XYZ file of C-alpha atoms in Angstrom:
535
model
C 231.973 90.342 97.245
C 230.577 90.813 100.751
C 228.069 87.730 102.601
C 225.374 89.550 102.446
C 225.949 89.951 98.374
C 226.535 86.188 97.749
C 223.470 85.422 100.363
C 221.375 87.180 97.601
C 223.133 85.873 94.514
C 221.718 82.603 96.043
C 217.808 83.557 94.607
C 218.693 81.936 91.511
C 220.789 79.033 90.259
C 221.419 80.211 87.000
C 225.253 80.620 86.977
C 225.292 82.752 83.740
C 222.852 84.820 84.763
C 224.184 85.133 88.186
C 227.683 86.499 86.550
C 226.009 88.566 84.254
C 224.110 90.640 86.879
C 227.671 90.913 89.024
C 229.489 92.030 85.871
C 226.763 94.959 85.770
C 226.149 95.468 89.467
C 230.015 95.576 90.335
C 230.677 98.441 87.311
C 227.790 100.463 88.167
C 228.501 100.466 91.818
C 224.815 99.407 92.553
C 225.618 96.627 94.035
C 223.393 96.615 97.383
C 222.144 93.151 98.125
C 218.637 94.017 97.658
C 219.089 95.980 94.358
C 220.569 92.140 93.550
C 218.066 90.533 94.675
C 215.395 93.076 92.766
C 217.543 92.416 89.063
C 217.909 88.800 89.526
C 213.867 87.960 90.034
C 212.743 91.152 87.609
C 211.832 88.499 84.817
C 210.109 86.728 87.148
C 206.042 86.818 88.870
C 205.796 87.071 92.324
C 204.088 84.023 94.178
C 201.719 86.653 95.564
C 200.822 87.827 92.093
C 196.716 86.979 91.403
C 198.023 84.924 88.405
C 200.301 82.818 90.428
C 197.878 82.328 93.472
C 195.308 81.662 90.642
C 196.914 78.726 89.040
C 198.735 77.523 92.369
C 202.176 76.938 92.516
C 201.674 72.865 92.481
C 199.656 72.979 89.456
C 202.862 75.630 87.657
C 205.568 73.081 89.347
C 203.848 70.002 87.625
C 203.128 71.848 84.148
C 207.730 72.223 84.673
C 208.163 75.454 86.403
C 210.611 76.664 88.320
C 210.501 78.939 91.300
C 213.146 80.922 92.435
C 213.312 80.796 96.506
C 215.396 82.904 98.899
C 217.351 80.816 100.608
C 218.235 83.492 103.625
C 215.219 85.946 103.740
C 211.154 85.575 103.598
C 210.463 85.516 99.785
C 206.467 85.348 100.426
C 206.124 81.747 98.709
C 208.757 82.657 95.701
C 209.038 83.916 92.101
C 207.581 82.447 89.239
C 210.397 82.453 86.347
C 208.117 81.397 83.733
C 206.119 83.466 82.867
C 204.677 82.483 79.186
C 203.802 79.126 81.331
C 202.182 80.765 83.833
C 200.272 83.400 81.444
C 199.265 79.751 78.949
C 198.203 78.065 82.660
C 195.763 81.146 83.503
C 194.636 81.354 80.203
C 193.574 77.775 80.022
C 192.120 77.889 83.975
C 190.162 80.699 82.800
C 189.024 78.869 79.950
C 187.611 76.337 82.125
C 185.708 77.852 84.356
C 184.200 79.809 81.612
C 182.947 76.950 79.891
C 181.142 76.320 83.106
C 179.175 79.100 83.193
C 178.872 79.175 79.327
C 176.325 76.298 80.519
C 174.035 78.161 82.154
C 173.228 79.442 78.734
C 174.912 83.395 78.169
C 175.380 84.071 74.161
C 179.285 84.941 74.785
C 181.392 84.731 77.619
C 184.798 87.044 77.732
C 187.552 85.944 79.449
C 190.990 88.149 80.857
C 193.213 87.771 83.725
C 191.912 91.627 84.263
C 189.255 93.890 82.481
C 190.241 97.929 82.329
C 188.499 100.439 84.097
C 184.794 101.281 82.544
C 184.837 97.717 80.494
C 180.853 97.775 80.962
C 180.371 101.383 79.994
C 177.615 101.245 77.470
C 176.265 97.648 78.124
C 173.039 96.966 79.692
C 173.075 95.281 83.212
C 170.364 93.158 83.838
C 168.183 93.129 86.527
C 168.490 89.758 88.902
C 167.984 88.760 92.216
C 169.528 86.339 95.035
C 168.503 82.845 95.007
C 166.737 81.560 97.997
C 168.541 79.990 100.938
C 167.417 76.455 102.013
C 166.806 75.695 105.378
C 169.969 73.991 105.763
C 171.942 76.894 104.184
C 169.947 80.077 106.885
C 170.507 77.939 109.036
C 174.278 77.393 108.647
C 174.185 81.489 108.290
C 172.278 82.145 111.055
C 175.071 79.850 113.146
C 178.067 81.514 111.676
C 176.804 84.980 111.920
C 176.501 84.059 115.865
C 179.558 82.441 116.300
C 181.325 85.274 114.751
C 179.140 87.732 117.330
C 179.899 86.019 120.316
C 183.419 86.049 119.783
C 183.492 89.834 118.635
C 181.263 90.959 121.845
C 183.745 88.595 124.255
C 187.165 89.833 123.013
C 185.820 93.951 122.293
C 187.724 95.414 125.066
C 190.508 93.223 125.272
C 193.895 94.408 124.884
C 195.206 91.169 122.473
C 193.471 88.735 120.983
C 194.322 85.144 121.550
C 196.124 83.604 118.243
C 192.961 80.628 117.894
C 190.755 83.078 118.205
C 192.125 85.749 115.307
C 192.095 82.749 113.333
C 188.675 81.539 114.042
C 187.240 85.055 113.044
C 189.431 85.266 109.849
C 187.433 81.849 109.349
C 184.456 82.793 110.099
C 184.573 86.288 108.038
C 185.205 84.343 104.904
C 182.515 82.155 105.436
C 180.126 84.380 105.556
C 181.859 86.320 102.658
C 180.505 83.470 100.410
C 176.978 83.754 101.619
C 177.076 87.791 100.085
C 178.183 86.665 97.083
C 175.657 83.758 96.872
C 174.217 82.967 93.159
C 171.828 85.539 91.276
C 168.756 84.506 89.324
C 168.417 85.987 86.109
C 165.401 86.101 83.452
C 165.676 82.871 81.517
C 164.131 84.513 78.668
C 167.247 87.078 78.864
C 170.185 84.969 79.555
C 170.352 83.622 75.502
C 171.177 87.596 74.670
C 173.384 88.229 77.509
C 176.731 87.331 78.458
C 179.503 87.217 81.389
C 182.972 89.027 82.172
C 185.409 86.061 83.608
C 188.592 87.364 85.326
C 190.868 86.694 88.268
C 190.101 89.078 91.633
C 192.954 90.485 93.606
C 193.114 87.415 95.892
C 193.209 85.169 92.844
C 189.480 83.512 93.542
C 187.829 83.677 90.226
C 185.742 87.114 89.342
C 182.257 86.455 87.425
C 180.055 89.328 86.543
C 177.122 87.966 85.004
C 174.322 89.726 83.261
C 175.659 91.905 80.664
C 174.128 93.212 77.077
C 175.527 94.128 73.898
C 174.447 97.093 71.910
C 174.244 94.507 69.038
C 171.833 92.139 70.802
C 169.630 94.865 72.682
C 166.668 94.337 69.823
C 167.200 90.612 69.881
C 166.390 91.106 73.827
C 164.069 93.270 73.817
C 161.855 91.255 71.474
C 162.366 88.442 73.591
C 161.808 89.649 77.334
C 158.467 89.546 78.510
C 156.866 90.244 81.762
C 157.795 87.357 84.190
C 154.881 85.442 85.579
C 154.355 86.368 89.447
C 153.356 82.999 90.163
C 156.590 81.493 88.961
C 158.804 84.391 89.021
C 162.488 84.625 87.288
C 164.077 81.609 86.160
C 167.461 79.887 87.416
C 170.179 79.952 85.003
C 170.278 76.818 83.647
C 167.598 75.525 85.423
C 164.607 73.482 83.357
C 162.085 76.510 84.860
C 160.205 78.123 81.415
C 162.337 78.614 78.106
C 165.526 76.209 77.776
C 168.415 77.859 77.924
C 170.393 78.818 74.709
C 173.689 77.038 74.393
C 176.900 79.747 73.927
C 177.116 81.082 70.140
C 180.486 82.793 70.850
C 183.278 81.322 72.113
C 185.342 82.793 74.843
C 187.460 85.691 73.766
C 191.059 85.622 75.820
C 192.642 88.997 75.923
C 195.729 90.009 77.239
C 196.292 93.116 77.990
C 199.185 95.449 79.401
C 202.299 93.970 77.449
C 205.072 96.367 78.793
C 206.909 98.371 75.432
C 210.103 97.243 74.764
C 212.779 99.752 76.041
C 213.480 102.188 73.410
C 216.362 103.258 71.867
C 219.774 104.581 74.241
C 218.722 108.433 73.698
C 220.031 111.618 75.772
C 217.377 113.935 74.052
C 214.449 115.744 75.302
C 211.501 114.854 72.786
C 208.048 115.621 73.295
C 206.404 112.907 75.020
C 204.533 110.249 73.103
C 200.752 110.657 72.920
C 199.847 107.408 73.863
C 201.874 108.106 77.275
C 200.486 111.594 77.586
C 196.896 110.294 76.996
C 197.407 107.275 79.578
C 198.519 109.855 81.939
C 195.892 112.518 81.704
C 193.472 108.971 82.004
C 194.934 108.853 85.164
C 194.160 112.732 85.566
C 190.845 112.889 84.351
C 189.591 110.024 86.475
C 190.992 111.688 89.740
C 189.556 115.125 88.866
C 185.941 112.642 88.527
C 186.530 111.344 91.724
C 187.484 114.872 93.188
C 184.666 116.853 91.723
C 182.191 114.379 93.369
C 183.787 114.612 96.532
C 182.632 118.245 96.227
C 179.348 119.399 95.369
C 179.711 122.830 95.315
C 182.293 122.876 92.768
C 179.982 120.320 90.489
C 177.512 122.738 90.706
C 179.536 125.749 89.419
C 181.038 123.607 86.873
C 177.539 122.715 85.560
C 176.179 126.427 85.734
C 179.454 127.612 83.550
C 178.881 124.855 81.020
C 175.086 125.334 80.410
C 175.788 129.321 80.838
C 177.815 129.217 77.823
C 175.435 126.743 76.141
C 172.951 128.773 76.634
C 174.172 132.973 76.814
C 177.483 132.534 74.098
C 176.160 129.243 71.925
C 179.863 128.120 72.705
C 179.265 124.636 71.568
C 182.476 123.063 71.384
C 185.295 120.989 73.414
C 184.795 121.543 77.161
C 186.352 119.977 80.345
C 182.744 119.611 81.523
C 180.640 117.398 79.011
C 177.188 118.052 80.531
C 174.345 115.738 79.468
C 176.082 114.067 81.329
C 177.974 111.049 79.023
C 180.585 109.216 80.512
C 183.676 110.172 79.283
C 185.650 106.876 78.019
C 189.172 106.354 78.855
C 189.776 103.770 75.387
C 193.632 104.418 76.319
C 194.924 103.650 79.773
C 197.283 101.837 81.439
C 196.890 98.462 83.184
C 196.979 99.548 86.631
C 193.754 102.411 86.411
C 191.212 99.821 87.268
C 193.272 99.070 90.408
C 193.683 102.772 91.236
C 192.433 104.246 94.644
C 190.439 106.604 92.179
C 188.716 103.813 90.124
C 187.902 102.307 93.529
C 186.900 104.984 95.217
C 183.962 106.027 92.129
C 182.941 102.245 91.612
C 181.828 102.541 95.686
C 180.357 105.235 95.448
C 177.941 104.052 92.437
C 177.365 100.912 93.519
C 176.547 102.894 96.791
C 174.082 104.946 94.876
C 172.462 101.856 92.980
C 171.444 100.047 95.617
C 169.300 103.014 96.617
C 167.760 103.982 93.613
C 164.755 102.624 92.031
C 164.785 101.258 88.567
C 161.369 102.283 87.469
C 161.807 105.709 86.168
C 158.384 107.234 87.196
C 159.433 105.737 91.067
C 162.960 107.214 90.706
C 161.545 110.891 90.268
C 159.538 110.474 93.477
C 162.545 109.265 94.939
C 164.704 112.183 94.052
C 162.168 114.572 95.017
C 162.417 113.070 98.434
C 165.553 113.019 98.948
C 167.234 116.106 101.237
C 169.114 118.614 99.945
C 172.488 117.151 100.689
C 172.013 114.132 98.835
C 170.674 115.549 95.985
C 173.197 117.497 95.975
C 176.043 114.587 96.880
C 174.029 112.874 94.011
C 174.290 115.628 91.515
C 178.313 116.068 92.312
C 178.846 111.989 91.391
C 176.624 112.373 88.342
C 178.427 115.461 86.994
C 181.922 113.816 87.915
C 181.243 111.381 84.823
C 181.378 114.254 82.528
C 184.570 115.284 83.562
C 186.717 115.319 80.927
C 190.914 116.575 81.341
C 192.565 113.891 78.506
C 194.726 114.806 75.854
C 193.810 113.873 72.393
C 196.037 114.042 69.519
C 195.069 117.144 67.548
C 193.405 117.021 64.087
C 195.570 119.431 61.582
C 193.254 119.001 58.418
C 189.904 120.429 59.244
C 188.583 116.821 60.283
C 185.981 115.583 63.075
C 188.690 115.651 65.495
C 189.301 118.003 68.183
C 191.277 120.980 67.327
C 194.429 122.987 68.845
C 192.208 125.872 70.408
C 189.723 123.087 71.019
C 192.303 120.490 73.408
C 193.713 124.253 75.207
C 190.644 125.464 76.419
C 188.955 121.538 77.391
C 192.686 121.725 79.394
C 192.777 124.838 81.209
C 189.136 124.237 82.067
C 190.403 120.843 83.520
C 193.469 123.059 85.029
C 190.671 125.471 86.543
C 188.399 122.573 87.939
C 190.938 120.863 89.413
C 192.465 124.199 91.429
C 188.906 124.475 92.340
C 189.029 121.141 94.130
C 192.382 120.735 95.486
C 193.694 117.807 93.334
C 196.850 116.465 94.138
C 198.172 113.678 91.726
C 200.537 112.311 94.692
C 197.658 112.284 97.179
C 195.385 110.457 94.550
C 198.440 107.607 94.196
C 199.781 108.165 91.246
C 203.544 107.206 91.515
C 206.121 107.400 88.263
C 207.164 103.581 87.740
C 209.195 102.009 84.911
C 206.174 100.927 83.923
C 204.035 104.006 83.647
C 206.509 106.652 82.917
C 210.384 106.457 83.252
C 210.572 103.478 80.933
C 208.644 104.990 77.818
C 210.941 108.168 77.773
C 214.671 108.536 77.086
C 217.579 108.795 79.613
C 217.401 112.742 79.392
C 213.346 112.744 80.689
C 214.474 110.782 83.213
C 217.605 112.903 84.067
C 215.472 115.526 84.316
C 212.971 114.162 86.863
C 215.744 113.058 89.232
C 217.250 116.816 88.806
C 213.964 118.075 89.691
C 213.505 115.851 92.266
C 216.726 114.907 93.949
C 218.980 117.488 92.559
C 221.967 117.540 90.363
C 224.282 115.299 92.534
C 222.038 112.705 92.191
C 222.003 113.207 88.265
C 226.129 112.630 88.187
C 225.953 109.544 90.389
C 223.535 107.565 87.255
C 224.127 109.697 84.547
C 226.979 106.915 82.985
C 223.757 104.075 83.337
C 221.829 102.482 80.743
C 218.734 103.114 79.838
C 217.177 100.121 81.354
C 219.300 100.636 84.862
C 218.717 104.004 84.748
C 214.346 103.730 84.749
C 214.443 101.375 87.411
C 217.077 103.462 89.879
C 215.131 106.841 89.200
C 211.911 104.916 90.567
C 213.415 103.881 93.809
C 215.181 107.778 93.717
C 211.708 109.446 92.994
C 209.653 107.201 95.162
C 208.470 109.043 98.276
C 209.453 112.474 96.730
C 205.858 113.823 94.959
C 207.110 114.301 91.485
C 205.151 114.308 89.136
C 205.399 114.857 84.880
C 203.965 117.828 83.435
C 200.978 116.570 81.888
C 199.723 115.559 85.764
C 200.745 119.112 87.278
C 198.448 121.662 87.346
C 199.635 124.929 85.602
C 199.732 127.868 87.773
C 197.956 129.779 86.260
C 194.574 129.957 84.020
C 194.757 130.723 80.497
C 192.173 133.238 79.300
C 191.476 130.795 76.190
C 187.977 130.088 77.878
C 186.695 132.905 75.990
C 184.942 132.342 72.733
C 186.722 135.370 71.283
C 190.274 134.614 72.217
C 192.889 133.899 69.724
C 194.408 130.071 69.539
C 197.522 129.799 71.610
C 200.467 127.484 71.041
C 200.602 124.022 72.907
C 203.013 123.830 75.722
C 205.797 121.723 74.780
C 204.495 118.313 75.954
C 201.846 118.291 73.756
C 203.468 119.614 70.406
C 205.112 117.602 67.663
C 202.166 115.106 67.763
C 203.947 113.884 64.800
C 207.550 113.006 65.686
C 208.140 109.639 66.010
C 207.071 107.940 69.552
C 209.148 107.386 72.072
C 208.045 104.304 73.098
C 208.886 102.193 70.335
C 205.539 102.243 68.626
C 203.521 104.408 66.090
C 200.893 106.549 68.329
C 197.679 105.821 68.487
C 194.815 108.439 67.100
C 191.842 108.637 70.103
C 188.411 108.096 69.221
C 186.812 111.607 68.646
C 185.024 112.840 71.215
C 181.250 112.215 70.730
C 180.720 116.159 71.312
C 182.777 117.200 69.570
């Protein structure tokens, strides 16, 4: 054993543990101090993880937690080895400061560490606006937003910034952060019928989004809402302004989501890939093709034209990539990272962009439009149509049911194949990465044999060949990192198949899709999609 190995054998004090990963590093031969460093703290969270910065590492080292330090190399703060702790210390934090703003009256509050991608599809937002500054408070504004001006306008064309003053503008910029974020008023009348989304943002600071209501509750609110009174105008959550507010009558729901699969069985064969993967994966997909068919107007308007062409010349009504009207597609599989995604990101600007522009009245918001130039309307049209978008796999329905059928998922997939030629998408460029997590550890050793072959070539295949499964996911993600490869069901297929056409005959499913029925991979029974509402 060289220095630099035992230097990162010293991460953990856990003598049996510390053997154990020796034993396995020595025999493989992947025995790099890093790759040491990487098995010992696997089962452990990251001190920079939301979670951990969250709860605080005092508050996890009084509750008995241990952190794992490096004692020879920057370990940014640690690793958190317990994790159930640190999961049962977030969930009750969260708890908390839910029942605090369960007391400004909302009828349920919902709680998670993270909400997916499109959790507030279908739910009304309502309307509110920002509570008045005091004097004291504009005037603590107007002396920040100054401060941070003079220093900006003395420092602009200077090579390097002096270290106090970096650090007095990081100050500053936070400050007034928390004046654009200042509280909402809502419609007292509305708040008993509405509700909140609690959840931890990427810096850990707590995430509230108020003002949200349920299908179940919309006649229950619209019965109650009236017109506000312009002399008095909205009232404060939880103030003692017009009708009292409603105390909670559902208690906080705590969900956790994105529990990896356990590894599944030590298994050389190639099997067609599970459908929950391959339906996570074209979520991935179809939210990228969104985000690149709003990028491009052009190509939105072709791709409405075709659709309502066939609606309207052929009666083709059936499963299509484009699903004009437009409904948003919903993604009810997906993996825990799409909400994070550059893609997700990227559309959520962009809407929020969009909102703040338009008018809510609707006989204002066709003035509006008609105003607009052409290249917004036409910006605006490309980011509307983009919701339709729809490339996912669904699993097939083989008895004549509501579901989608085997001609039906083809042609919805080489339209998505066509569109997304027609915009240039690139699954590398739009982030996607293959990670134990997302890919290499939900299929067996010869998937991922394959992927490195593709990749790396066949040498690299011999050197991990003799590894377990486990071993072998996590080396193919450092081999494939950097090297664009990407599974089949995220490659686009090189050419278009002519099953657009009404009258062509039902071809076979390439191999990733078929035997829908085989046992998953992934150590679970797949789950059937919820049928299409178009369909």
């Amino acid at each position: 054993m060289s220095l630099e190995q035992l230097m990162a054998f010293s991460v953990t004090a856990d003598h049996a543990r510390q053997e154990q990963v020796w034993e396995n590093v020595n025999r493989s031969g992947y025995d790099e101090p890093y790759q040491i460093r990487r098995v010992l703290t696997e089962r452990a969270v990251k001190a920079s993880d939301k979670r951990a910065r969250f709860v605080g590492l005092a508050a996890y080292e009084a509750a008995g937690g241990n952190v794992l330090h490096d004692l020879f190399e920057e370990d940014g703060g640690g690793w958190l080895e317990d994790i159930a702790l640190l999961d049962r210390l977030v969930a009750e934090k969260l708890h908390t400061e839910a029942e605090t703003i369960a007391a400004e009256g909302w009828k349920w509050i919902e709680i998670a560490p993270s909400f997916p991608y499109g959790y507030d599809h279908g739910l009304r937002r309502l309307e509110s606006e920002p509570a008045d500054l005091t004097v004291e408070e504009q005037a603590s504004l107007d002396a920040l937003q100054a401060e941070y001006t003079a220093l900006q306008e003395k420092y602009e064309g200077a090579d390097e910034i002096p270290d106090e003053a970096d650090t007095r503008l990081g100050e500053l910029e936070q400050a007034l952060a928390a004046f654009e974020d200042w509280p909402h008023i809502f419609d007292a009348a509305a708040i008993p019928h509405a509700g909140a989304f609690v959840s931890i943002d990427t810096d850990g600071t707590v995430q509230v989004a108020r003002g949200y209501v349920r299908r179940e509750d919309e006649a229950a609110f619209a019965a109650a809402v009236v017109e506000p009174d312009p002399e008095s105008g909205p009232a404060t959550p939880g103030s003692d302004d017009g009708a009292q507010p409603t105390p909670p009558v559902q208690g906080s729901v705590i969900t956790m989501a994105g529990q990896v699969p356990p590894d599944e069985e030590e298994d050389d064969a190639i099997r067609p890939l599970p459908d929950r993967l391959v339906i996570e994966l074209t979520a991935h997909r179809t939210l990228a093709l969104q985000d690149a068919v709003a990028a491009q107007p052009q190509v939105a308007m072709t791709a409405l034209l075709h659709k309502l062409c066939l609606d309207a010349f052929h009666r083709t009504y059936g499963s299509c990539c484009i699903e004009a009207g437009v409904r948003h597609v919903q993604l009810s599989i997906q993996a825990p990272e799409l909400k994070e995604s550059a893609s997700a990101r990227s559309i959520a600007a962009r809407h929020e962009g969009w909102r703040a522009d338009m008018p809510t009245d609707e006989a204002a918001l066709w003035d509006w439009l008609v105003a607009l130039d052409d290249a917004s309307r036409l910006a605006l049209l490309a980011h509307c149509v983009s919701f339709g978008v729809n490339a996912l796999f669904e699993k097939v329905d083989r008895h004549g049911g509501p579901g989608i059928t085997s001609h039906g998922l083809q042609r919805r997939l080489d339209q998505a194949d066509r569109l997304a030629r027609a915009v240039g998408l690139d699954m590398v460029e739009a982030g996607w990465r293959p990670t134990v997590d997302n890919y290499l550890g939900r299929v067996t050793k010869g998937r991922i044999l394959d992927a490195i072959r593709e990749a790396r070539g066949e040498s690299s295949v011999q050197l991990m060949d003799h590894l377990k499964k486990s071993e072998m996911a996590k080396e193919a993600e450092r081999l494939l990192e950097g090297a664009g490869w990407l599974p089949e069901p995220l490659r686009i297929a090189a050419v278009a198949s002519p099953s657009d056409s009404s009258d062509a005959p039902s071809e076979p499913l390439p191999e990733f899709l078929s035997g829908g029925d085989e046992e998953s991979t992934d150590g679970g029974e797949s789950e059937q999609p919820h049928a299409v509402a178009a369909e």
